[in-house]
Coordinates of N, CA and C in Angstrom, one line a residue:
X7 N -16.6 5.0 63.9 CA -15.7 6.5 64.7 C -15.1 7.2 63.8
X8 N -14.7 8.4 64.6 CA -14.4 9.9 63.4 C -12.5 9.4 63.2
X9 N -12.2 8.7 64.4 CA -11.1 8.7 63.4 C -10.9 7.8 62.0
X10 N -11.9 6.8 62.0 CA -12.1 6.1 60.7 C -12.3 7.1 59.7
X11 N -13.6 8.0 59.5 CA -14.0 8.6 58.8 C -13.5 9.8 58.4
X12 N -12.0 10.2 59.6 CA -11.2 11.3 58.9 C -10.6 10.5 58.0
X13 N -9.9 9.4 58.3 CA -8.8 8.5 57.2 C -9.3 8.5 55.9
X14 N -10.8 8.0 56.5 CA -11.8 7.5 55.0 C -11.3 8.8 53.9
X15 N -11.8 10.0 54.6 CA -12.1 10.9 53.7 C -10.6 11.9 53.4
X16 N -9.3 11.3 54.3 CA -8.5 12.0 54.0 C -8.2 13.6 54.5
X17 N -9.0 13.4 55.3 CA -8.7 14.6 56.4 C -7.9 14.8 57.1
X18 N -6.6 15.9 57.4 CA -5.9 15.7 58.3 C -6.0 16.7 59.6
X19 N -6.7 17.9 59.6 CA -7.2 18.5 60.4 C -8.1 19.2 60.2
X20 N -9.3 19.1 61.1 CA -10.5 19.6 61.6 C -10.7 20.4 62.2
X21 N -11.2 21.6 61.9 CA -11.0 23.0 62.6 C -12.3 23.4 63.7
X22 N -13.2 22.5 63.8 CA -14.1 22.5 64.4 C -14.7 21.2 64.9
X23 N -15.2 20.8 65.8 CA -16.3 19.7 65.7 C -17.0 20.0 66.7
X24 N -18.4 20.4 66.5 CA -19.7 20.5 67.0 C -19.9 19.0 67.6
X25 N -20.3 18.8 68.8 CA -20.6 17.8 69.3 C -21.6 17.8 70.2
X26 N -23.1 16.9 69.6 CA -24.4 17.1 70.7 C -25.0 15.8 70.1
X27 N -24.4 14.6 71.2 CA -25.1 13.2 71.0 C -26.0 12.8 71.9
X28 N -26.1 13.8 72.8 CA -27.3 13.3 74.2 C -26.5 12.3 74.7
X29 N -26.0 12.0 75.4 CA -25.2 11.3 76.5 C -24.2 10.5 75.8
X30 N -24.2 10.5 74.6 CA -22.8 9.5 74.6 C -21.3 10.5 74.0
X31 N -20.9 10.8 74.8 CA -19.8 11.6 74.7 C -18.8 11.5 74.7
X32 N -18.2 10.1 75.9 CA -16.9 9.6 75.9 C -17.2 8.5 74.7
X33 N -18.1 8.4 74.6 CA -18.0 6.7 73.0 C -17.7 8.1 72.0
X34 N -18.2 8.9 71.6 CA -17.8 9.8 70.4 C -16.0 9.8 70.1
X35 N -15.8 10.4 71.8 CA -14.4 10.9 71.3 C -13.1 9.7 71.8
X36 N -14.2 8.4 72.5 CA -13.1 7.7 72.5 C -13.4 7.4 70.8
X37 N -13.6 7.2 69.6 CA -13.4 6.8 68.4 C -12.5 8.2 67.3
X38 N -12.3 9.0 68.4 CA -11.7 10.3 68.1 C -9.9 10.3 68.9
X39 N -9.8 8.8 69.5 CA -8.6 9.4 70.2 C -7.4 9.4 69.3
X40 N -7.0 8.9 67.7 CA -5.9 8.8 67.8 C -5.9 10.7 66.8
X41 N -7.3 11.3 66.5 CA -6.8 12.5 66.2 C -6.7 13.9 67.1
X42 N -7.3 13.6 68.6 CA -7.2 14.0 69.8 C -5.8 13.6 70.3
X43 N -5.3 12.8 70.5 CA -3.6 12.8 70.6 C -2.9 13.4 69.6
X44 N -3.2 13.7 68.1 CA -2.3 15.0 68.0 C -2.3 16.1 67.4
X45 N -3.9 16.1 68.1 CA -4.1 17.7 68.5 C -5.0 17.9 67.0
X46 N -5.4 17.2 65.8 CA -5.7 17.4 64.5 C -7.1 18.1 64.6
X47 N -7.7 17.4 65.9 CA -8.9 18.4 66.3 C -9.1 19.9 66.9
X48 N -8.8 20.9 66.2 CA -8.0 22.7 66.8 C -9.4 22.9 67.9
X49 N -10.6 22.6 67.9 CA -11.4 22.9 68.5 C -13.2 22.0 68.8
X50 N -13.5 22.1 70.2 CA -14.4 20.9 69.9 C -15.8 21.9 70.6
X51 N -16.7 22.0 69.7 CA -17.8 22.5 71.2 C -18.7 21.7 71.5
X52 N -18.7 21.1 72.6 CA -19.2 20.0 73.3 C -20.7 20.4 73.9
X53 N -21.9 20.0 73.4 CA -22.7 20.1 75.0 C -22.4 19.4 75.9
X54 N -23.1 20.1 77.0 CA -22.5 19.1 78.1 C -23.3 18.7 78.7
X55 N -23.8 17.4 79.0 CA -25.2 16.9 79.9 C -25.1 16.2 81.4
X56 N -25.2 15.4 82.0 CA -24.8 14.6 82.8 C -23.8 13.8 82.7
X57 N -23.6 13.4 81.1 CA -22.5 12.6 80.7 C -21.2 13.0 80.9
X58 N -21.0 13.8 80.4 CA -20.1 15.0 80.2 C -18.3 14.8 80.7
X59 N -18.7 14.7 82.2 CA -17.7 14.3 82.7 C -16.3 13.6 82.2
X60 N -16.7 12.6 82.2 CA -15.7 11.4 81.6 C -15.1 12.0 80.2
X61 N -15.5 12.7 79.2 CA -15.4 13.0 78.6 C -14.5 14.7 77.7
X62 N -15.1 15.2 79.2 CA -13.8 16.7 79.6 C -12.8 16.1 80.3
X63 N -13.2 14.8 81.0 CA -12.0 14.2 81.5 C -10.5 13.5 80.3
X64 N -11.1 13.0 78.8 CA -10.7 12.6 78.0 C -9.9 13.7 77.4
X65 N -10.5 14.3 77.4 CA -10.3 15.9 76.3 C -8.9 16.7 77.2
X66 N -8.6 16.4 78.5 CA -7.5 17.3 79.0 C -6.8 16.3 79.2
X67 N -6.9 14.9 79.2 CA -6.2 14.1 79.1 C -4.8 14.8 77.6
X68 N -5.6 14.9 76.9 CA -4.6 14.9 75.6 C -5.0 16.6 75.4
X69 N -4.4 17.0 76.4 CA -4.4 18.8 77.0 C -5.3 19.7 76.2
X70 N -6.5 18.8 76.3 CA -7.0 20.2 75.4 C -8.1 20.8 76.8
X71 N -7.8 23.0 76.6 CA -8.2 23.4 77.1 C -9.8 23.5 77.1
X72 N -10.3 23.4 78.6 CA -12.1 23.8 79.0 C -12.4 25.3 79.1
X73 N -13.1 25.9 77.9 CA -13.9 27.1 78.1 C -15.5 27.4 78.1
X74 N -15.3 27.8 78.7 CA -17.3 28.8 78.8 C -17.2 29.8 77.9
X75 N -18.1 30.1 76.9 CA -18.6 30.9 76.7 C -19.3 31.7 77.0
X76 N -19.1 33.2 77.3 CA -20.1 33.8 77.7 C -21.0 34.8 76.4
X77 N -22.2 35.2 77.3 CA -23.1 35.7 76.9 C -22.7 36.6 76.1
X78 N -21.6 37.1 76.3 CA -21.0 38.3 75.3 C -19.5 38.1 74.8
X79 N -20.1 36.8 74.9 CA -18.7 36.0 73.1 C -17.4 36.0 74.0
X80 N -17.6 35.9 75.3 CA -15.8 35.8 75.4 C -15.7 34.1 76.2
X81 N -14.4 33.9 75.8 CA -14.4 32.6 76.4 C -13.5 33.4 78.3
X82 N -14.0 32.1 78.9 CA -13.9 32.5 80.4 C -13.5 30.5 80.4
X83 N -12.3 30.6 81.7 CA -12.0 29.1 81.9 C -13.6 28.1 82.9
X84 N -13.9 27.6 82.0 CA -14.6 26.1 82.6 C -14.2 26.1 84.0
X85 N -15.3 26.3 84.8 CA -15.3 24.9 85.6 C -16.0 24.2 86.3
X86 N -16.6 23.8 85.6 CA -17.4 22.5 86.2 C -18.0 22.0 84.9
X87 N -17.8 20.7 84.5 CA -18.6 20.3 83.2 C -20.1 19.2 83.7
X88 N -20.2 19.2 85.6 CA -21.0 18.5 85.6 C -22.2 19.7 85.3
X89 N -22.7 20.2 83.9 CA -23.7 20.6 84.3 C -24.2 21.1 83.2
X90 N -25.4 21.7 82.9 CA -26.0 22.0 81.3 C -25.9 22.9 80.8
X91 N -24.9 23.0 79.4 CA -24.8 23.9 78.8 C -24.0 23.9 77.9
X92 N -23.3 24.7 77.0 CA -22.3 24.4 76.1 C -20.9 24.3 76.8
X93 N -19.9 24.3 75.6 CA -17.9 24.2 76.5 C -17.1 24.1 75.3
X94 N -16.4 24.7 74.9 CA -15.9 24.8 74.1 C -14.1 23.7 74.8
X95 N -14.0 23.7 74.0 CA -12.7 22.5 74.1 C -11.0 22.4 72.7
X96 N -9.9 23.7 73.4 CA -9.7 23.9 72.3 C -7.9 23.0 72.3
X97 N -7.4 22.7 70.8 CA -6.1 21.8 71.2 C -5.1 22.9 72.0
X98 N -3.7 22.3 72.0 CA -3.1 23.3 72.7 C -2.4 23.3 71.9
X99 N -1.8 24.7 72.4 CA -1.3 26.0 71.7 C -2.6 26.7 70.9
X100 N -3.6 26.8 70.9 CA -4.8 26.8 69.5 C -4.5 28.6 70.0
X101 N -4.5 29.2 69.3 CA -4.5 30.5 68.9 C -5.3 31.2 69.8
X102 N -6.6 31.2 69.6 CA -7.6 31.5 70.1 C -7.7 31.2 71.7
X103 N -7.1 30.5 72.5 CA -7.0 30.4 73.6 C -6.4 31.9 74.7
X104 N -7.6 32.4 75.2 CA -6.7 33.3 76.1 C -6.0 32.8 77.2
X105 N -5.2 33.6 78.0 CA -4.1 33.6 79.1 C -5.2 33.5 80.2
X106 N -6.2 32.5 80.9 CA -6.7 32.5 81.8 C -5.8 33.6 83.1

């Protein structure tokens, strides 16, 4: 689990976690609950698939904001997580989060 690895490596803050785990989003995120609760993972780039809704709900529980990245590179609020594609979840207070 990521929480254990961060502790083992002495990593306090992770700027970006690129998460592409083919159907195991929820399991991966559950392994990072302590880091998520503390806002220690500043941004998560998540590949959305059929299993993403539970993971997105977990991130929202920890107050991460959900964003879609347009082809022009702009962030727009993510409407649905039950689709295929990519999303960016930003920790509470992240300076890159635009005002929706």
